[in-house]
XYZ file of C-alpha atoms in Angstrom:
686
model
C -47.471 65.737 222.233
C -45.022 67.575 224.473
C -45.732 67.576 228.178
C -45.091 70.905 229.898
C -44.133 70.984 233.557
C -46.398 72.850 235.972
C -45.301 76.418 236.711
C -44.486 75.544 240.335
C -42.141 72.766 239.213
C -40.441 75.071 236.745
C -39.886 77.710 239.423
C -38.459 75.129 241.816
C -35.993 73.848 239.223
C -34.848 77.336 238.297
C -34.533 78.417 241.923
C -32.466 75.344 242.719
C -30.053 76.098 239.873
C -29.808 79.790 240.803
C -29.052 79.006 244.449
C -26.431 76.416 243.482
C -24.639 78.757 241.056
C -24.734 81.767 243.389
C -23.527 79.790 246.403
C -20.639 78.254 244.502
C -19.680 81.626 243.026
C -19.751 83.249 246.463
C -17.635 80.530 248.087
C -15.110 80.691 245.268
C -14.948 84.476 245.571
C -14.139 84.329 249.281
C -11.417 81.712 248.781
C -9.923 83.581 245.824
C -9.883 86.877 247.735
C -7.907 85.245 250.533
C -5.521 83.322 248.276
C -4.864 86.215 245.903
C -4.376 88.811 248.611
C -7.362 90.912 247.616
C -8.735 90.840 251.140
C -5.452 92.195 252.522
C -5.407 94.929 249.888
C -8.760 96.166 251.113
C -7.509 96.983 254.630
C -3.792 97.904 254.463
C -2.184 98.518 257.826
C -1.735 102.092 258.930
C -4.223 103.599 256.464
C -7.857 104.636 256.911
C -10.152 101.629 256.859
C -13.661 101.671 255.326
C -14.541 98.690 257.497
C -14.950 94.972 256.998
C -18.484 95.430 255.714
C -17.291 97.437 252.720
C -14.264 95.176 252.290
C -16.438 92.125 251.642
C -19.742 93.606 250.530
C -18.141 95.376 247.558
C -16.858 92.232 245.768
C -20.056 90.375 246.696
C -22.193 93.104 245.112
C -19.936 92.916 242.052
C -20.494 89.157 241.894
C -24.280 89.566 242.088
C -24.113 92.258 239.421
C -22.082 90.043 237.077
C -24.331 87.012 237.567
C -27.446 89.098 236.944
C -25.876 90.709 233.865
C -24.895 87.350 232.384
C -28.370 85.965 233.071
C -29.993 88.962 231.391
C -27.893 88.510 228.266
C -28.632 84.782 228.112
C -32.368 85.122 228.662
C -32.483 87.504 225.691
C -30.062 85.502 223.528
C -32.086 82.280 223.477
C -35.433 83.651 222.203
C -33.813 85.970 219.646
C -31.096 83.838 218.043
C -31.384 80.246 219.272
C -35.020 79.193 219.454
C -36.680 78.980 216.014
C -39.868 80.983 215.485
C -42.351 80.860 212.626
C -43.612 84.377 213.241
C -42.096 87.679 214.256
C -44.018 87.617 217.548
C -42.642 86.015 220.702
C -44.441 82.790 221.547
C -44.286 80.028 224.131
C -40.979 79.740 225.965
C -39.682 82.906 224.266
C -42.277 84.985 226.093
C -41.288 83.364 229.385
C -37.605 84.051 228.787
C -38.067 87.722 227.931
C -40.416 88.190 230.883
C -37.727 86.812 233.202
C -35.306 89.532 232.102
C -37.473 92.065 233.903
C -36.302 90.625 237.208
C -32.694 89.810 236.319
C -32.189 93.310 234.871
C -33.708 94.943 237.960
C -31.459 92.826 240.204
C -28.551 93.930 238.012
C -29.503 97.590 238.455
C -29.929 97.210 242.218
C -26.554 95.467 242.564
C -24.854 98.243 240.568
C -26.463 100.859 242.818
C -25.158 99.075 245.930
C -21.760 98.663 244.280
C -21.629 102.408 243.594
C -22.187 103.318 247.241
C -19.669 100.739 248.424
C -17.094 101.976 245.904
C -17.410 105.501 247.327
C -16.900 104.045 250.795
C -13.835 102.143 249.579
C -12.261 105.152 247.812
C -12.863 107.587 250.673
C -11.992 104.936 253.292
C -15.150 105.772 255.217
C -17.790 103.344 256.489
C -21.077 103.448 254.602
C -23.058 105.087 257.459
C -20.600 108.003 257.455
C -21.032 108.769 253.765
C -23.016 111.807 252.760
C -25.242 112.194 249.712
C -22.907 114.889 248.357
C -19.965 112.487 248.228
C -22.003 109.919 246.293
C -23.293 112.545 243.859
C -19.800 113.885 243.263
C -18.541 110.373 242.565
C -21.322 109.608 240.077
C -21.185 112.906 238.183
C -17.518 113.909 238.401
C -15.397 110.733 238.539
C -15.064 108.536 235.441
C -15.532 105.332 237.411
C -18.666 106.729 239.030
C -20.072 107.917 235.703
C -19.503 104.451 234.247
C -21.412 102.811 237.098
C -24.157 105.422 236.754
C -24.542 104.716 233.041
C -24.635 100.981 233.675
C -27.304 101.462 236.361
C -29.486 103.488 233.993
C -29.105 100.977 231.156
C -29.905 98.012 233.409
C -32.939 99.855 234.773
C -34.151 100.633 231.253
C -33.740 96.963 230.362
C -35.841 95.889 233.318
C -38.602 98.372 232.573
C -38.632 97.904 228.791
C -38.787 94.098 228.940
C -42.407 94.350 230.070
C -43.429 95.771 226.694
C -41.415 93.521 224.370
C -43.678 91.417 222.127
C -41.648 90.708 218.968
C -38.345 89.044 218.139
C -37.014 92.245 216.566
C -37.695 94.213 219.747
C -35.978 91.501 221.781
C -32.913 91.761 219.509
C -32.656 95.483 220.267
C -32.940 94.673 223.975
C -30.112 92.119 223.640
C -27.896 94.720 221.962
C -28.694 97.157 224.785
C -27.748 94.507 227.364
C -24.391 93.937 225.664
C -23.783 97.694 225.590
C -24.587 97.884 229.301
C -21.675 95.529 230.000
C -19.089 97.959 228.635
C -18.990 101.186 230.735
C -17.128 99.792 233.791
C -14.596 98.099 231.497
C -13.462 101.488 230.190
C -12.570 102.740 233.677
C -11.948 99.553 235.653
C -8.911 97.485 236.604
C -7.613 97.373 233.025
C -7.246 101.139 232.957
C -4.439 100.965 235.507
C -2.278 98.560 233.523
C 0.247 99.226 230.793
C -0.800 98.927 227.146
C -4.064 100.546 228.151
C -6.027 100.095 224.938
C -4.851 96.496 224.591
C -5.915 95.728 228.168
C -9.303 97.426 227.822
C -10.218 95.974 224.427
C -9.082 92.456 225.349
C -11.099 92.675 228.576
C -14.115 93.966 226.656
C -13.948 91.038 224.230
C -13.470 88.688 227.186
C -16.555 89.944 229.034
C -18.847 89.940 225.984
C -17.769 86.411 224.992
C -18.190 85.102 228.545
C -21.629 86.721 228.822
C -22.849 85.109 225.593
C -21.369 81.751 226.548
C -22.494 81.588 230.173
C -25.721 83.446 229.481
C -26.580 81.002 226.706
C -26.345 78.118 229.176
C -28.576 80.018 231.609
C -31.168 80.697 228.910
C -31.178 77.113 227.651
C -31.586 75.761 231.177
C -34.447 78.183 231.771
C -36.133 76.939 228.602
C -35.362 73.325 229.498
C -37.303 73.643 232.723
C -40.384 74.360 230.594
C -39.469 71.701 227.989
C -39.448 74.211 225.141
C -40.272 72.809 221.711
C -37.630 72.486 219.006
C -34.885 72.654 221.607
C -32.606 70.616 219.372
C -32.338 73.547 217.003
C -31.329 75.824 219.894
C -28.679 73.399 221.178
C -27.093 72.953 217.757
C -26.883 76.676 217.062
C -25.610 77.455 220.563
C -22.861 74.874 220.102
C -21.473 76.901 217.178
C -21.756 80.167 219.119
C -20.151 78.620 222.198
C -17.210 77.406 220.105
C -16.481 80.956 218.950
C -16.935 82.288 222.488
C -14.500 79.744 223.932
C -11.869 80.771 221.387
C -12.406 84.480 222.092
C -12.323 83.942 225.856
C -9.074 81.957 225.606
C -7.260 84.434 223.346
C -8.468 87.571 225.137
C -7.696 85.991 228.500
C -4.114 85.247 227.503
C -3.651 88.773 226.135
C -5.162 90.416 229.209
C -3.180 88.287 231.615
C 0.035 89.055 229.735
C -0.638 92.796 229.986
C -1.311 92.683 233.716
C 1.378 90.191 234.697
C 4.129 92.074 232.870
C 6.338 88.980 232.701
C 5.327 85.333 232.720
C 7.414 84.531 235.800
C 4.836 86.519 237.807
C 2.354 83.792 236.936
C 3.993 81.574 239.561
C 5.319 84.184 241.979
C 2.282 86.370 242.759
C -1.189 85.998 244.162
C -2.589 87.483 240.966
C -0.798 84.806 238.956
C -2.211 82.091 241.214
C -5.735 83.274 240.515
C -5.006 83.440 236.787
C -3.906 79.789 236.908
C -7.070 78.862 238.814
C -9.233 80.677 236.283
C -7.377 78.952 233.450
C -8.071 75.571 235.038
C -11.775 76.450 235.264
C -11.854 77.500 231.616
C -10.207 74.234 230.594
C -12.855 72.414 232.579
C -15.562 74.377 230.793
C -14.005 73.473 227.453
C -14.196 69.821 228.496
C -17.890 70.294 229.297
C -18.333 71.821 225.847
C -16.703 68.797 224.233
C -19.029 66.519 226.209
C -22.008 68.541 224.999
C -20.881 68.063 221.403
C -20.596 64.298 221.862
C -23.962 63.919 223.577
C -26.439 66.775 223.367
C -25.440 68.255 220.010
C -25.289 64.865 218.299
C -28.731 63.987 219.665
C -30.084 67.418 218.707
C -28.734 67.152 215.158
C -30.414 63.769 214.753
C -33.783 64.984 216.109
C -33.876 68.812 216.065
C -37.634 68.915 216.624
C -37.345 67.207 219.994
C -38.109 69.410 223.032
C -35.447 70.388 225.514
C -35.795 67.640 228.126
C -34.639 67.609 231.707
C -32.175 64.804 231.175
C -28.506 64.387 230.283
C -28.319 67.843 228.702
C -29.797 69.629 231.700
C -27.626 67.751 234.191
C -24.464 68.429 232.216
C -25.433 72.063 231.671
C -26.150 72.548 235.378
C -22.687 71.303 236.310
C -21.225 73.532 233.587
C -23.126 76.545 234.916
C -21.887 75.876 238.452
C -18.289 75.862 237.207
C -18.995 79.045 235.252
C -20.242 80.733 238.438
C -17.021 79.715 240.186
C -15.029 81.181 237.300
C -16.911 84.481 237.613
C -16.140 84.473 241.337
C -12.420 84.167 240.546
C -12.725 86.953 237.962
C -14.288 89.276 240.544
C -11.488 88.458 242.983
C -8.958 89.245 240.244
C -10.493 92.698 239.839
C -9.767 93.324 243.536
C -6.248 91.860 243.480
C -3.205 94.057 242.787
C -1.492 93.257 239.495
C 2.264 92.579 239.406
C 2.657 95.069 236.563
C 1.033 97.853 238.524
C 4.276 99.177 240.006
C 6.218 98.989 236.723
C 4.269 101.375 234.479
C 3.849 105.107 234.143
C 7.181 106.032 235.694
C 7.238 109.300 233.689
C 4.509 111.604 232.350
C 5.408 110.566 228.787
C 4.912 106.882 229.630
C 1.572 107.717 231.209
C 0.583 109.543 228.020
C 1.760 106.816 225.633
C 1.085 103.783 227.818
C 4.750 102.825 227.483
C 8.230 104.261 226.943
C 8.961 106.774 224.197
C 10.285 104.846 221.166
C 13.749 105.714 219.811
C 14.293 107.878 216.756
C 12.456 106.427 213.762
C 14.367 104.566 211.075
C 13.132 102.813 207.957
C 13.723 99.451 209.604
C 11.738 100.410 212.710
C 8.883 101.863 210.679
C 8.621 98.799 208.452
C 9.302 95.978 210.894
C 8.574 97.406 214.355
C 5.921 95.759 216.519
C 3.755 97.139 219.315
C 0.517 95.283 220.198
C -2.621 97.350 219.678
C -6.067 96.396 220.881
C -7.822 97.718 217.772
C -5.344 96.119 215.401
C -5.416 92.696 217.047
C -9.208 92.731 217.236
C -9.762 93.722 213.601
C -7.015 91.540 212.133
C -7.560 88.522 214.378
C -11.344 88.424 214.321
C -11.568 89.540 210.689
C -9.138 86.864 209.544
C -10.813 84.125 211.599
C -14.306 84.953 210.334
C -13.190 85.084 206.698
C -11.383 81.745 207.015
C -14.480 80.236 208.657
C -16.538 81.481 205.713
C -14.100 79.934 203.231
C -14.194 76.594 205.076
C -17.993 76.648 205.121
C -18.065 77.511 201.426
C -15.758 74.587 200.631
C -17.886 72.170 202.666
C -20.947 73.231 200.693
C -19.125 72.624 197.446
C -19.077 76.295 196.470
C -16.232 78.183 194.835
C -14.651 81.454 195.869
C -12.271 83.610 193.855
C -8.670 83.424 195.070
C -8.219 87.112 194.231
C -10.876 88.078 196.744
C -9.169 86.071 199.488
C -5.808 87.637 198.678
C -7.405 91.095 198.670
C -8.897 90.530 202.136
C -5.659 89.479 203.767
C -3.688 92.229 202.044
C -6.150 94.695 203.572
C -5.738 93.115 207.007
C -1.949 93.237 206.657
C -2.155 96.973 205.991
C -4.380 97.405 209.054
C -1.855 95.450 211.132
C 1.031 97.643 209.975
C -0.903 100.860 210.626
C -1.941 99.798 214.148
C 0.442 97.155 215.520
C 3.448 97.650 213.260
C 6.153 100.281 213.339
C 3.870 102.795 211.665
C 1.269 102.289 214.375
C 3.867 102.729 217.117
C 5.157 106.049 215.743
C 1.640 107.293 214.937
C 1.404 108.136 218.652
C 4.668 110.090 218.534
C 4.955 111.875 215.167
C 2.207 113.736 213.338
C 3.741 112.671 210.024
C 3.546 108.992 211.011
C 0.028 109.560 212.310
C -1.023 110.964 208.940
C 0.456 108.000 207.040
C -1.348 105.642 209.433
C -4.554 107.598 208.878
C -4.194 107.286 205.107
C -3.416 103.565 205.311
C -6.510 102.929 207.440
C -8.940 105.153 205.559
C -7.695 105.136 201.947
C -5.658 101.975 201.314
C -6.836 99.071 203.483
C -10.572 99.697 202.818
C -10.076 99.351 199.047
C -8.726 95.815 199.443
C -11.297 94.927 202.115
C -14.382 95.939 200.119
C -13.045 94.245 196.946
C -12.853 91.005 198.964
C -16.692 90.872 199.150
C -16.980 89.851 202.833
C -20.746 90.461 202.926
C -21.300 88.221 199.909
C -19.252 85.502 201.607
C -21.369 85.893 204.751
C -24.625 85.699 202.797
C -23.494 82.468 201.150
C -22.330 80.760 204.341
C -24.490 82.042 207.219
C -27.239 79.670 208.399
C -30.592 80.013 206.695
C -34.057 79.474 208.206
C -34.466 76.189 210.059
C -38.257 76.225 209.833
C -40.607 78.038 207.487
C -41.032 81.698 208.350
C -38.011 81.987 210.671
C -35.713 85.007 210.435
C -32.303 83.369 210.244
C -28.857 85.007 210.625
C -28.724 85.227 206.851
C -32.158 86.833 206.828
C -31.146 89.306 209.533
C -28.104 90.353 207.484
C -30.233 90.702 204.351
C -32.794 92.804 206.211
C -30.003 94.986 207.616
C -28.634 95.615 204.110
C -32.041 96.916 203.042
C -32.782 98.836 206.234
C -33.306 102.580 206.298
C -30.121 103.129 208.296
C -27.952 101.332 205.728
C -29.746 103.056 202.846
C -29.033 106.398 204.502
C -25.378 105.670 205.279
C -24.676 104.284 201.802
C -26.193 107.276 200.047
C -23.322 108.681 197.965
C -23.575 112.159 199.456
C -23.777 110.879 203.043
C -20.841 108.487 202.621
C -18.796 111.265 200.993
C -19.689 113.735 203.738
C -18.552 111.284 206.425
C -15.331 110.472 204.578
C -14.317 114.061 203.778
C -16.117 115.969 206.512
C -14.453 113.976 209.279
C -11.050 115.217 208.058
C -11.896 118.849 208.721
C -14.150 118.124 211.700
C -11.440 116.130 213.449
C -8.210 117.989 212.730
C -9.498 121.567 212.800
C -11.292 121.328 216.134
C -10.173 120.567 219.679
C -11.405 117.000 219.167
C -8.074 115.891 217.676
C -5.988 116.903 220.698
C -8.568 115.420 223.070
C -8.606 112.043 221.342
C -4.820 111.907 220.987
C -4.433 112.490 224.728
C -6.477 109.370 225.494
C -5.509 105.766 224.789
C -9.096 104.895 223.968
C -9.463 108.121 221.985
C -6.666 107.012 219.694
C -8.372 103.631 219.319
C -11.652 105.365 218.439
C -9.863 107.383 215.745
C -8.370 104.258 214.231
C -11.750 102.549 214.092
C -13.360 105.662 212.627
C -10.744 105.953 209.891
C -11.222 102.316 208.918
C -15.035 102.381 209.010
C -15.403 105.732 207.221
C -13.019 104.626 204.478
C -14.744 101.247 204.119
C -18.147 102.940 203.802
C -16.936 105.366 201.129
C -15.131 102.772 199.004
C -18.032 100.339 199.470
C -20.157 102.899 197.641
C -17.490 103.417 194.966
C -16.062 99.983 194.202
C -17.808 97.543 196.544
C -18.892 94.267 194.975
C -21.191 93.273 197.826
C -24.979 93.720 197.598
C -26.007 97.311 198.265
C -29.325 99.177 198.551
C -28.357 101.147 195.448
C -25.704 100.705 192.786
C -24.323 103.793 191.070
C -23.456 103.733 187.378
C -19.751 103.809 186.566
C -19.847 107.410 185.356
C -21.557 108.554 188.568
C -18.899 106.827 190.660
C -16.132 108.448 188.650
C -17.778 111.843 189.123
C -18.021 111.243 192.888
C -14.356 110.290 193.040
C -13.331 113.358 191.033
C -15.295 115.438 193.535
C -13.393 113.974 196.500
C -9.872 114.243 195.047
C -9.641 118.062 195.141
C -11.259 118.186 198.591
C -8.602 115.850 199.951
C -5.846 117.781 198.151
C -7.103 121.036 199.660
C -6.973 119.426 203.127
C -3.348 118.395 202.553
C -2.416 121.872 201.340
C -4.146 123.431 204.365
C -2.008 121.333 206.709
C 1.145 122.239 204.799
C 0.414 125.966 204.960
C -0.967 126.143 208.512
C 1.251 128.100 210.924
C -0.385 126.669 214.055
C 0.345 123.149 215.314
C -2.704 120.880 215.266
C -3.020 119.143 218.628
C 0.000 121.107 219.819
C -0.643 120.515 223.524
C -0.352 116.757 223.007
C 2.793 116.792 220.842
C 4.585 119.251 223.131
C 4.053 116.988 226.167
C 6.075 114.226 224.527
C 9.266 116.319 224.619
C 10.824 113.921 222.102
C 14.585 114.247 221.415
C 14.065 113.929 217.626
C 11.960 115.932 215.152
C 11.582 118.645 217.764
C 10.185 121.233 215.353
C 6.495 120.388 215.571
C 5.521 122.657 212.688
C 8.047 121.038 210.358
C 6.668 117.604 211.233
C 3.142 118.842 210.529
C 4.171 120.281 207.144
C 5.822 116.939 206.382
C 2.523 115.242 207.219
C 0.686 117.507 204.769
C 3.280 116.842 202.064
C 3.001 113.094 202.520
C -0.780 113.301 202.474
C -0.709 115.290 199.233
C 1.976 113.244 197.507
C 0.644 109.809 198.391
C -3.058 110.571 198.683
C -3.698 110.417 194.949
C -2.255 106.901 194.523
C -5.235 105.129 196.173
C -7.561 107.271 194.056
C -5.827 106.056 190.879
C -6.278 102.480 192.104
C -9.986 103.169 192.592
C -10.285 104.647 189.103
C -8.683 101.505 187.711
C -11.070 99.341 189.771
C -14.110 101.272 188.501
C -12.868 100.927 184.915
C -12.350 97.154 185.319
C -15.799 96.771 186.901
C -17.263 98.786 184.033
C -15.669 96.497 181.453
C -16.794 93.393 183.346
C -20.315 94.779 183.555
C -20.370 95.290 179.784
C -18.939 91.819 179.265
C -21.576 90.255 181.520
C -24.292 92.175 179.693
C -22.976 90.943 176.348
C -22.834 87.380 177.633
C -26.359 87.673 178.981
C -27.510 88.949 175.609
C -25.753 86.084 173.835
C -27.379 83.539 176.157
C -30.752 85.156 175.500
C -30.154 84.955 171.761
C -29.049 81.332 172.049
C -32.382 80.423 173.674
C -34.344 81.835 170.696
C -35.477 79.584 167.819
C -33.049 79.245 164.906
C -32.863 82.460 162.942
C -34.951 84.357 165.529
C -32.363 86.937 166.536
C -32.800 90.545 167.528
C -31.586 91.599 164.072
C -34.097 89.321 162.365
C -36.870 90.605 164.610
C -35.876 94.185 163.801
C -35.909 93.431 160.055
C -39.376 91.916 160.366
C -40.492 95.030 162.220
C -39.204 97.252 159.396
C -40.870 94.999 156.807
C -44.211 95.323 158.626
C -43.856 99.100 158.692
C -43.050 99.109 154.998
C -46.093 96.919 154.270
C -48.356 99.239 156.246
C -47.033 102.220 154.302
C -47.714 100.479 150.989
C -51.270 99.628 152.050
C -51.886 103.230 153.072
C -50.534 104.545 149.748
C -52.692 102.047 147.838
C -55.846 103.194 149.642
C -55.018 106.839 149.012
C -54.493 106.070 145.284
C -57.853 104.254 145.019
C -59.601 107.178 146.669
C -58.056 109.627 144.206
C -59.357 107.596 141.167
C -62.960 107.417 142.487
C -65.373 109.970 140.754
C -66.889 112.699 142.931
C -70.370 112.304 144.152
C-alpha cells in the first residue's frame, strides 16, 4: 500500500522547491545582466531614462513569466503523456497537477500584463507613473510586439480559467497544446526579429523555447507528483527520459544555430558580453546534460526494473531538485540574453534590400549557383533535420524489435527531404526570394515533387509500428493517440478527395491572384509560411492519391486516376494564366529589389508560367505510374490471398469444384421438377 503525504507536507515541499528555483533564477539574472552589459543598455548616457524601476523590473517580470509558463506546460505534460491512466478521466495525482495549472497560468498572465506595461515604459523612456492608458492601448493594439504580448496574456488567462473545468485526459491534451501555442507570440516579434537571417533566428528560437519548456516543465511536473508519491511513477520517469533526450538534442542544435545567427562570427563569442553569456548558458546546458545522464543511470534504471513503484521522495527527487535549480539559473541567463545587445546587430540591414531579404542580394544566377548554392533556412533545417532524425529513430526502433522495413521506402524519404533542402536551403531556395521564376520552381518542388517521395515512404506506418503502446490496460498510448487522430473527424474531412483537391488547387489561385502573395513575400515569416503550406498541401493531396499509410478512406485506382486527370488541366490553366497575364503578381515586392539582372519583371513572370507548364506534368506522370504499380500490386495481393484461401481448403475443394457442385444441384432440382410435372400430366382427371 502506498503512503500519501499529508496535503500540508506536500505544499511545504513544493513551496520550498519553488522558492529555491525562483531565487536562484533571480540571482543569476542580476549577475548576467551586469556581466553581459544588459543593465548598461537599459540606461544609456545622454538619452531619456525610464528609471531604475523599469530597468530591473522588466527582466524580472520576464523571468517570472517564463518560469510560470514552463511550470504550466510541465504540469499539463505529466498527466497527459507521462502518467499512465486506465480510464479517460483524470484521477489521483493527475487531478492535482491539472488543478495546479490554474494558479501557474494566472501567474503567467499577470506577469505578462506587468511586462507589457514595463515594455511601454522602456520604449517611451518614461517612468511607469507617467504613462497614460492611451499609450498602453496603442502599444497593445498597434505595435506588433504589443499585440504579441496581448495575445499571450489572453491565452494564459484562458488557460487559467479553463483548467478549472478539465476532467478528462483528452481535454488536458488540448490544454497542453494551447499552452505550447501561448509560448510562441513573443518569439515572432522579440529579440530574434532584429537579427540577420530572420526566419532562421525565429524558428530556431521557437524550437529552443518549446524544447526547453517540455524538458524543464517535465521536471517540474514530476517533482510536483513526487511530493504526493504518485502511483506508477516509474512509468512516467521512463517515458520522460526518452522525451528529455529529444529535448536536449533540440535545445543543443537550436541553441548553436541561434547563437551563430546573433553572434555573426564566432570570434564574438569571446570578445563580447553577449558571447560571455552564451558560454555561461552553454556550461549550464552541459551541466543539465550531466544530470540527465545521472538520471538514466539511477532513476530510469530503477524505474525500468519496477515501473509500478510510486514516485518517492528520495534520490530521484533530490537529483531532480538540483537539476531544476540549474534550469532556473539557465532561464535567468536566457532572459538576460534577451536584454543584451547582439554583436551582429550593427552589421545587418545596411540597405533596404538587405532589410527585405534578411541579407545581401545574391549575384546573378548561374546553373552552378542554383544547383549547389547554400543559404540556411529555418523551415528547411527544421523539416529536413527533424524529419530525418525521427525517421532514423523509427528505423532503429524497428531493427531493435526485429522488424523489417523496405529499403525503397527509406530511400524515398530521404530523396524527398533532399528536394525540400534544395528548395529551401539550396541555391533554388536562395533565388526563390529574388526571382519569380525561381520561386515558382521552388513552389513546384515543395508541393508537387517532394511530397510524392515523402508519402511513398510511409512515415505514419513506421510511426505506428515503433511508437510506444499502452503500458497498462486501458491506457491511451502515443500509438493509440496517433491511431485515434487518423480516424478523427478532422482528418476524415481533410483527406476527403474533394477537400484535399480544393486545398491543393484552390490555394494556387487564392494565393497568387490576391494581395496575399505580395504580403507574404514582403515578410520573412510570410515566406516561411508559404513554404510550409506548399509542402503540407502537396503532402495531403498526394497522400490521398498514392499514400500507402493508413487512411480513413481508400479510393479505388480508377477514382484516383480520375481525380488526377481533373487536377492536371486546372494546374495547366493556372500556368497559362501566369504566362498570359500582363500585370506583375506581387509587383511591389519584386520592384523593391531593384536587381541588376532579369530586370523585366513581366518576362520573369512569363518564364515562371512556362516552367510551371512545361515541368508541371512530369510529377503527374510519376503519380500515374505509382497508381498503376499500386493497382497491379493490389491485384497481385488479392490473387495471393485467394491462393492462400484455396490452399487452406480440403483437397479438391476449390472454388471451381464448389461452383460445379452448385450447378449440379441446380440441374438435379430441375430434373426433379420436370419429373413431378410429367407424373402430374399422366394422372387421370378427377
